[in-house]
Coordinates of N, CA, C and O in Angstrom, one line a residue:
M948 N 76.6 88.3 102.1 CA 77.0 89.8 102.0 C 78.3 90.4 101.3 O 79.3 89.7 101.5
S949 N 78.0 91.1 100.5 CA 79.4 91.7 99.4 C 80.4 92.7 100.4 O 79.7 93.2 101.4
K950 N 81.2 92.3 100.0 CA 82.8 93.2 100.5 C 82.5 94.3 100.7 O 82.6 95.9 101.3
D951 N 81.7 95.3 99.6 CA 81.6 96.5 99.1 C 80.7 96.8 99.8 O 80.8 98.2 100.5
R952 N 79.7 96.6 101.0 CA 78.8 96.9 101.9 C 79.8 97.4 103.4 O 79.2 98.5 103.7
T953 N 80.9 96.9 103.3 CA 81.2 96.4 104.4 C 82.4 97.9 104.4 O 83.0 98.6 105.4
R954 N 82.8 98.5 103.1 CA 83.0 99.7 102.8 C 82.4 101.1 103.5 O 81.7 101.0 102.9
P955 N 83.5 101.8 103.5 CA 82.6 103.3 103.4 C 82.5 103.8 102.1 O 82.9 103.1 101.2
A956 N 81.4 104.6 101.8 CA 81.1 104.9 100.9 C 82.5 105.7 100.3 O 83.0 106.4 100.4
G957 N 82.4 105.3 98.7 CA 83.6 105.6 97.7 C 84.9 105.4 98.2 O 85.7 105.4 97.4
R958 N 84.9 104.5 99.2 CA 86.4 103.5 99.0 C 86.5 102.6 98.2 O 85.5 101.5 98.3
R959 N 87.6 102.8 97.9 CA 87.9 101.5 96.9 C 88.8 100.6 96.8 O 89.0 99.2 96.4
D960 N 89.3 101.0 97.5 CA 90.6 100.0 98.3 C 90.5 98.7 99.4 O 89.4 98.8 99.7
S961 N 91.6 97.4 99.5 CA 90.9 97.0 100.1 C 91.5 96.6 101.4 O 90.8 96.0 102.2
G962 N 92.1 98.1 101.8 CA 92.8 97.8 102.9 C 91.8 98.4 104.3 O 91.2 98.5 103.7
R963 N 92.3 97.4 105.1 CA 91.7 97.7 106.6 C 92.0 99.1 107.1 O 93.4 99.9 107.3
P964 N 91.1 100.1 107.8 CA 91.5 101.6 108.2 C 92.9 101.1 109.1 O 92.4 99.9 110.2
G965 N 93.7 101.7 109.4 CA 94.2 101.6 110.4 C 95.5 100.3 110.5 O 96.5 100.2 111.0
T966 N 95.5 100.0 109.1 CA 96.5 98.9 108.8 C 98.1 99.4 108.6 O 97.5 100.3 107.6
V967 N 98.9 99.6 108.7 CA 100.1 99.7 108.0 C 100.7 98.5 107.1 O 100.5 97.2 107.2
P968 N 100.7 99.2 105.7 CA 101.8 98.5 104.2 C 102.7 97.7 105.3 O 103.5 97.9 105.8
A969 N 102.9 96.5 104.1 CA 104.2 95.6 105.0 C 105.4 96.2 104.3 O 105.5 96.9 103.2
Q970 N 106.2 96.3 105.4 CA 107.8 97.2 104.9 C 108.4 95.6 104.0 O 108.2 94.9 105.0
R971 N 109.6 96.5 103.3 CA 110.6 95.2 103.0 C 111.4 95.0 104.2 O 111.6 95.9 104.2
P972 N 111.6 93.9 104.3 CA 112.5 93.4 105.0 C 114.2 94.0 104.9 O 114.4 94.3 103.0
R973 N 114.8 94.3 105.8 CA 115.8 95.5 105.3 C 117.2 94.8 105.3 O 117.5 93.4 105.7
R974 N 117.9 94.7 104.1 CA 119.0 93.6 103.7 C 120.5 94.2 104.8 O 120.3 95.2 105.2
P975 N 120.5 93.1 105.2 CA 122.0 92.9 106.0 C 123.0 93.9 105.6 O 123.2 94.0 104.5
L976 N 123.8 94.3 106.6 CA 124.9 95.1 106.2 C 125.9 94.6 105.7 O 126.2 93.1 106.4
R977 N 126.5 94.9 105.0 CA 127.8 93.6 104.9 C 128.9 94.4 105.4 O 128.7 95.2 106.1
P978 N 129.9 93.7 105.3 CA 130.9 93.9 106.8 C 131.5 95.2 107.2 O 131.8 95.9 108.1
H979 N 131.7 95.9 105.9 CA 132.4 96.8 106.4 C 131.6 98.4 106.5 O 131.6 98.9 107.3
Q980 N 130.2 97.9 105.9 CA 129.1 99.0 106.4 C 128.5 98.6 108.3 O 129.0 99.8 109.1
W981 N 128.6 97.5 108.5 CA 128.4 97.0 110.1 C 130.0 97.9 110.9 O 129.7 98.2 111.5
F982 N 131.1 97.1 110.0 CA 132.1 97.9 111.3 C 132.4 99.6 111.3 O 133.0 100.2 112.0
A983 N 131.9 100.2 109.7 CA 131.8 101.6 110.0 C 131.3 102.2 111.0 O 131.6 103.0 111.5
E984 N 130.1 101.8 111.5 CA 129.0 102.3 112.3 C 129.6 102.1 113.6 O 129.5 102.6 114.0
R985 N 130.1 100.5 113.5 CA 131.0 100.5 115.2 C 132.1 101.1 114.9 O 132.3 101.7 116.3
L986 N 133.1 101.8 114.6 CA 133.9 102.7 114.8 C 133.5 103.7 115.1 O 134.2 104.7 115.9
L987 N 132.2 104.2 114.1 CA 132.0 106.1 114.8 C 131.8 105.8 115.5 O 131.9 107.0 116.3
A988 N 131.0 105.1 116.4 CA 130.8 104.7 117.1 C 131.7 104.8 118.9 O 131.5 105.6 119.7
V989 N 132.5 104.6 118.6 CA 133.6 104.2 119.4 C 134.2 106.0 119.0 O 134.7 106.9 119.9
L990 N 135.1 106.2 118.1 CA 135.6 107.1 117.7 C 134.7 108.7 117.8 O 135.2 109.8 117.9
S991 N 133.6 108.6 118.1 CA 132.4 110.1 118.3 C 132.4 109.9 120.2 O 131.8 110.8 120.4
G992 N 133.0 109.1 120.2 CA 132.5 109.0 122.1 C 131.0 108.1 122.5 O 131.1 108.0 123.6
Q993 N 130.4 107.5 122.1 CA 128.9 107.0 121.8 C 129.5 105.8 122.9 O 128.6 105.0 123.4
R994 N 130.7 105.1 122.2 CA 130.7 103.8 123.3 C 132.4 104.0 123.3 O 133.2 104.2 122.9
P995 N 132.2 102.6 124.5 CA 134.2 103.0 124.9 C 134.3 101.9 123.8 O 134.2 101.5 123.0
V996 N 136.3 102.5 123.8 CA 137.5 101.8 122.6 C 136.9 100.0 123.3 O 136.9 99.4 122.2
H997 N 136.5 99.4 124.5 CA 136.9 98.4 125.2 C 135.7 97.7 124.1 O 135.6 96.3 124.0
W998 N 134.8 98.0 123.6 CA 133.6 97.5 122.8 C 134.1 96.5 121.5 O 133.4 95.9 121.3
M999 N 135.1 97.4 121.2 CA 135.3 96.9 119.8 C 136.9 95.7 119.9 O 137.4 95.2 119.3
L1000 N 136.8 95.3 121.5 CA 138.4 94.2 121.9 C 138.2 92.9 121.1 O 139.1 92.4 120.6
G1001 N 137.0 91.7 120.8 CA 137.2 91.0 120.0 C 137.0 91.4 118.9 O 136.3 90.4 117.7
H1002 N 136.5 92.8 118.0 CA 136.6 93.0 116.8 C 137.7 93.8 116.2 O 137.7 94.3 114.6
T1003 N 138.9 93.4 116.7 CA 140.1 93.7 116.4 C 141.4 93.4 116.2 O 141.2 92.4 117.1
I1004 N 142.0 93.3 115.2 CA 142.9 92.4 115.8 C 144.3 93.6 115.1 O 144.5 94.6 114.4
G1005 N 145.5 93.0 115.4 CA 147.5 93.7 115.5 C 147.0 94.7 116.1 O 146.2 94.9 117.1
E1006 N 147.2 96.1 115.6 CA 147.7 97.9 115.8 C 146.2 98.3 115.6 O 146.0 99.6 116.3
A1007 N 145.2 97.8 115.2 CA 144.0 98.2 115.4 C 143.7 99.0 116.6 O 142.8 100.2 116.5
Y1008 N 143.5 98.2 117.6 CA 143.1 98.5 118.7 C 144.0 99.7 119.8 O 143.1 100.1 120.0
D1009 N 145.3 99.0 118.9 CA 146.1 100.4 120.0 C 146.3 102.2 119.2 O 145.5 102.8 119.4
Q1010 N 145.3 102.0 117.8 CA 145.1 102.8 117.0 C 143.9 103.6 117.4 O 143.6 104.6 118.1
L1011 N 142.7 102.8 118.0 CA 141.3 102.9 118.7 C 141.6 103.8 119.7 O 141.0 105.0 119.9
A1012 N 142.9 103.1 120.4 CA 143.1 103.6 121.9 C 143.5 104.8 122.0 O 143.3 105.9 122.6
E1013 N 143.9 104.9 120.8 CA 144.6 106.3 120.7 C 143.9 107.5 119.8 O 144.4 108.4 120.5
L1014 N 142.8 107.4 119.2 CA 142.4 108.2 118.7 C 140.7 107.9 119.8 O 140.3 109.6 119.7
A1015 N 140.5 107.3 120.5 CA 139.0 107.3 120.8 C 139.1 108.8 122.1 O 137.9 109.1 121.9
P1016 N 140.3 108.5 122.6 CA 139.6 109.9 124.0 C 139.5 111.3 123.5 O 138.7 111.7 124.5
D1017 N 140.0 111.6 122.4 CA 139.4 112.6 121.9 C 138.3 113.1 120.9 O 137.7 114.3 120.5
A1018 N 137.6 112.0 120.8 CA 136.3 111.5 120.1 C 136.4 112.7 118.7 O 135.8 113.4 118.4
P1019 N 137.6 111.9 118.4 CA 138.0 112.9 116.8 C 136.8 113.0 116.1 O 136.5 114.1 114.9
L1020 N 135.9 112.0 115.8 CA 133.9 112.3 115.2 C 133.3 112.9 115.7 O 131.8 112.3 115.4
G1021 N 133.2 113.2 117.2 CA 132.5 113.6 117.8 C 131.8 115.2 117.8 O 131.3 115.6 118.7
A1022 N 132.3 115.6 117.5 CA 132.9 117.8 117.2 C 131.3 117.8 117.1 O 130.3 117.3 116.3
G1023 N 130.8 118.9 117.7 CA 129.4 119.9 118.0 C 128.5 119.0 118.5 O 128.8 118.0 119.3
C1024 N 127.7 119.5 118.6 CA 126.5 118.4 119.6 C 125.0 117.9 118.5 O 124.3 117.3 118.8
R1025 N 125.8 117.9 117.2 CA 125.2 116.9 116.3 C 125.6 115.6 116.1 O 126.9 115.2 116.5
R1026 N 124.8 114.5 116.1 CA 125.1 113.0 116.6 C 125.8 113.0 114.8 O 125.0 113.2 113.9
P1027 N 127.0 112.1 114.7 CA 127.9 112.2 113.4 C 127.2 110.9 112.8 O 126.5 109.9 113.6
V1028 N 126.7 110.9 111.2 CA 126.6 109.4 110.6 C 127.4 109.3 110.1 O 127.9 110.1 109.2
V1029 N 127.4 108.3 109.2 CA 128.2 107.6 108.0 C 126.9 107.8 107.1 O 126.0 107.4 106.7
R1030 N 128.0 108.9 106.0 CA 126.9 109.2 104.9 C 127.0 108.2 104.0 O 126.1 107.7 103.2
T1031 N 128.2 107.6 103.3 CA 128.7 106.6 102.4 C 129.4 105.5 102.9 O 130.4 106.6 103.6
C1032 N 129.8 104.7 102.6 CA 130.5 103.5 102.9 C 130.6 102.7 102.0 O 129.5 102.0 101.3
H1033 N 132.3 102.3 101.4 CA 132.4 101.4 100.3 C 133.2 100.7 100.6 O 134.3 101.1 101.2
G1034 N 133.5 99.8 100.0 CA 134.5 98.9 100.2 C 134.8 98.2 99.0 O 134.4 97.8 97.6
S1035 N 136.2 97.3 99.1 CA 136.5 96.6 97.7 C 137.4 95.2 98.3 O 137.6 95.7 99.5
R1036 N 137.6 93.9 97.5 CA 138.6 93.1 98.2 C 139.9 93.2 96.9 O 139.5 92.3 96.2
P1037 N 140.6 93.5 97.8 CA 142.0 93.3 97.0 C 142.6 91.6 97.3 O 143.1 91.7 96.0
A1038 N 141.9 91.0 98.1 CA 142.0 89.6 98.2 C 141.4 88.8 98.5 O 140.6 89.7 99.9
D1039 N 141.0 87.6 99.1 CA 140.6 86.6 99.3 C 140.3 87.0 101.1 O 141.8 87.3 101.6
G1040 N 139.3 87.4 101.8 CA 138.8 87.4 103.1 C 140.0 89.0 103.5 O 140.4 89.0 104.8
V1041 N 140.3 89.8 102.9 CA 140.8 91.5 103.1 C 138.9 92.2 102.3 O 139.4 92.5 101.3
V1042 N 139.4 92.7 103.3 CA 138.4 94.3 102.7 C 139.0 95.5 103.0 O 138.8 95.9 103.9
E1043 N 139.1 96.1 101.8 CA 139.7 97.3 102.3 C 138.5 98.7 102.3 O 137.6 98.9 100.8
A1044 N 138.2 99.3 102.8 CA 137.3 100.2 102.9 C 137.4 101.9 103.3 O 138.1 102.2 104.2
F1045 N 136.3 102.4 103.0 CA 136.3 104.1 103.6 C 134.7 104.0 103.5 O 133.8 103.9 102.9
A1046 N 134.6 104.6 104.4 CA 133.6 106.1 104.9 C 133.7 107.5 105.2 O 134.5 108.0 105.3
S1047 N 132.5 108.0 104.8 CA 132.3 109.7 104.7 C 131.2 109.6 105.9 O 130.7 109.2 105.6
I1048 N 131.8 110.7 107.3 CA 131.4 110.9 108.1 C 130.9 112.3 108.2 O 131.3 113.0 108.3
A1049 N 129.6 112.6 108.3 CA 129.1 114.0 108.9 C 128.4 114.3 109.5 O 127.7 112.7 110.8
T1050 N 129.2 115.5 110.4 CA 128.6 115.7 111.5 C 128.0 117.6 111.8 O 129.1 118.2 111.4
G1051 N 126.3 117.2 111.0 CA 126.1 118.8 111.1 C 127.1 119.1 109.4 O 126.4 118.1 108.6
E1052 N 127.1 120.4 109.2 CA 128.2 120.6 108.1 C 129.3 120.4 108.2 O 130.0 120.7 107.1
Q1053 N 129.9 119.3 109.0 CA 131.2 118.7 108.8 C 131.5 117.4 108.3 O 130.8 116.6 108.6
V1054 N 132.5 117.2 107.4 CA 132.7 115.6 106.7 C 133.6 115.2 106.9 O 134.6 115.7 106.3
R1055 N 134.6 113.9 107.6 CA 135.5 113.8 108.0 C 135.2 112.4 106.8 O 134.4 111.2 106.4
A1056 N 136.7 111.9 106.8 CA 136.9 110.5 106.0 C 137.3 109.7 107.2 O 138.1 110.3 107.9
M1057 N 137.0 108.4 106.8 CA 137.9 107.4 107.8 C 137.9 106.1 106.6 O 137.2 105.8 106.3
A1058 N 139.1 105.5 106.8 CA 139.9 104.3 105.9 C 139.6 103.1 107.1 O 140.7 103.5 108.5
F1059 N 139.4 102.2 106.9 CA 140.0 101.0 107.3 C 140.0 99.8 107.0 O 139.3 99.2 105.7
R1060 N 140.9 98.4 107.2 CA 141.0 97.3 106.7 C 140.6 96.5 107.4 O 140.2 96.3 108.7
L1061 N 139.5 95.5 106.8 CA 139.0 94.0 107.3 C 139.7 93.1 107.0 O 139.9 92.8 105.8
E1062 N 139.8 91.9 108.0 CA 140.3 90.8 107.5 C 139.8 89.9 108.3 O 139.3 89.8 109.2
Q1063 N 139.4 88.6 107.4 CA 138.6 87.4 107.6 C 139.9 86.6 108.3 O 140.3 86.0 107.6
G1064 N 139.1 86.2 109.9 CA 140.0 84.8 110.0 C 139.4 83.7 109.9 O 139.0 83.5 109.1
P1065 N 140.6 82.8 110.5 CA 140.3 81.1 110.2 C 138.2 80.8 110.0 O 138.2 80.0 109.9
D1066 N 138.0 81.4 111.7 CA 136.8 81.4 111.9 C 135.6 82.2 111.2 O 134.1 82.0 111.5
L1067 N 135.6 82.6 110.1 CA 135.3 83.2 109.3 C 134.4 84.6 109.8 O 133.3 85.7 109.2
R1068 N 135.3 85.1 110.8 CA 134.2 86.2 111.5 C 135.5 88.1 110.9 O 136.7 87.3 111.1
W1069 N 135.0 88.7 110.6 CA 135.7 89.6 109.9 C 136.2 90.5 111.5 O 135.5 90.9 112.6
R1070 N 137.1 91.5 111.1 CA 138.3 91.8 112.3 C 139.0 92.9 111.4 O 139.5 92.9 110.6
C1071 N 138.7 94.5 112.5 CA 139.5 95.0 111.9 C 140.6 95.4 112.4 O 141.6 95.2 113.3
A1072 N 141.6 95.9 111.2 CA 143.0 95.5 111.6 C 143.9 96.8 110.9 O 145.0 96.5 111.7
A1073 N 142.9 97.4 111.0 CA 143.9 99.0 110.3 C 142.6 99.9 110.7 O 141.7 100.0 110.1
I1074 N 143.0 101.3 111.1 CA 141.8 102.5 110.4 C 142.9 103.5 110.9 O 144.1 104.3 111.1
D1075 N 142.7 104.1 109.7 CA 143.1 106.0 109.5 C 141.7 106.5 109.4 O 141.1 106.8 108.8
L1076 N 142.2 108.2 109.7 CA 141.2 109.1 109.8 C 141.8 110.5 108.5 O 143.2 110.5 108.9
G1077 N 140.7 111.1 108.0 CA 141.1 111.7 107.1 C 141.9 112.7 107.4 O 141.1 113.3 108.7
G1078 N 142.6 113.5 107.1 CA 142.8 114.7 107.7 C 141.8 116.1 107.8 O 141.0 116.1 108.8
E1079 N 141.9 116.8 106.7 CA 141.6 118.2 107.4 C 139.7 118.3 106.8 O 139.5 117.4 106.4
R1080 N 139.2 119.3 107.7 CA 137.7 118.9 107.9 C 137.4 119.4 106.8 O 137.3 120.9 106.3
L1081 N 135.9 119.1 105.8 CA 135.3 119.8 104.8 C 134.0 120.0 104.7 O 133.5 119.3 105.7
P1082 N 133.2 121.0 104.5 CA 131.7 121.3 104.5 C 131.2 120.4 103.9 O 131.6 119.9 102.7
A1083 N 130.3 119.9 104.3 CA 129.3 119.1 104.1 C 128.4 119.2 102.2 O 128.3 120.9 102.5
V1084 N 128.6 118.5 101.0 CA 128.0 119.1 99.8 C 126.6 118.9 99.9 O 126.0 117.7 100.4
R1085 N 125.8 119.3 99.4 CA 124.1 119.0 99.9 C 123.8 119.0 98.6 O 123.9 119.3 97.4

């Protein structure tokens, strides 16, 4: 019996009805992208500050603890998202990154520094939020 006889008339593809095409595997997030998402969750009030305890060093946790109660990135009824996130490596074991955060029509800037410890884990060493809010560019 030929395969052509098992297909509906006029159907030429080899796929079965109801099958979902295979999706490409997602590329793992780079450290600065991963941290941007985590910092946003804390600074928008979606997660508590202590969620970042093992992921911060130096003054970064204190900066988070000072900023988080006001949820500076959680304004409005829309959930904020990371629009873009870029990082550079000024030295071995250091990433300086910036992200643009969109909440509805508002866009905010967030900058942070990551440092890699002797255990090869990345930790946030500093956080800075941009000043004035600007309308989102479409």
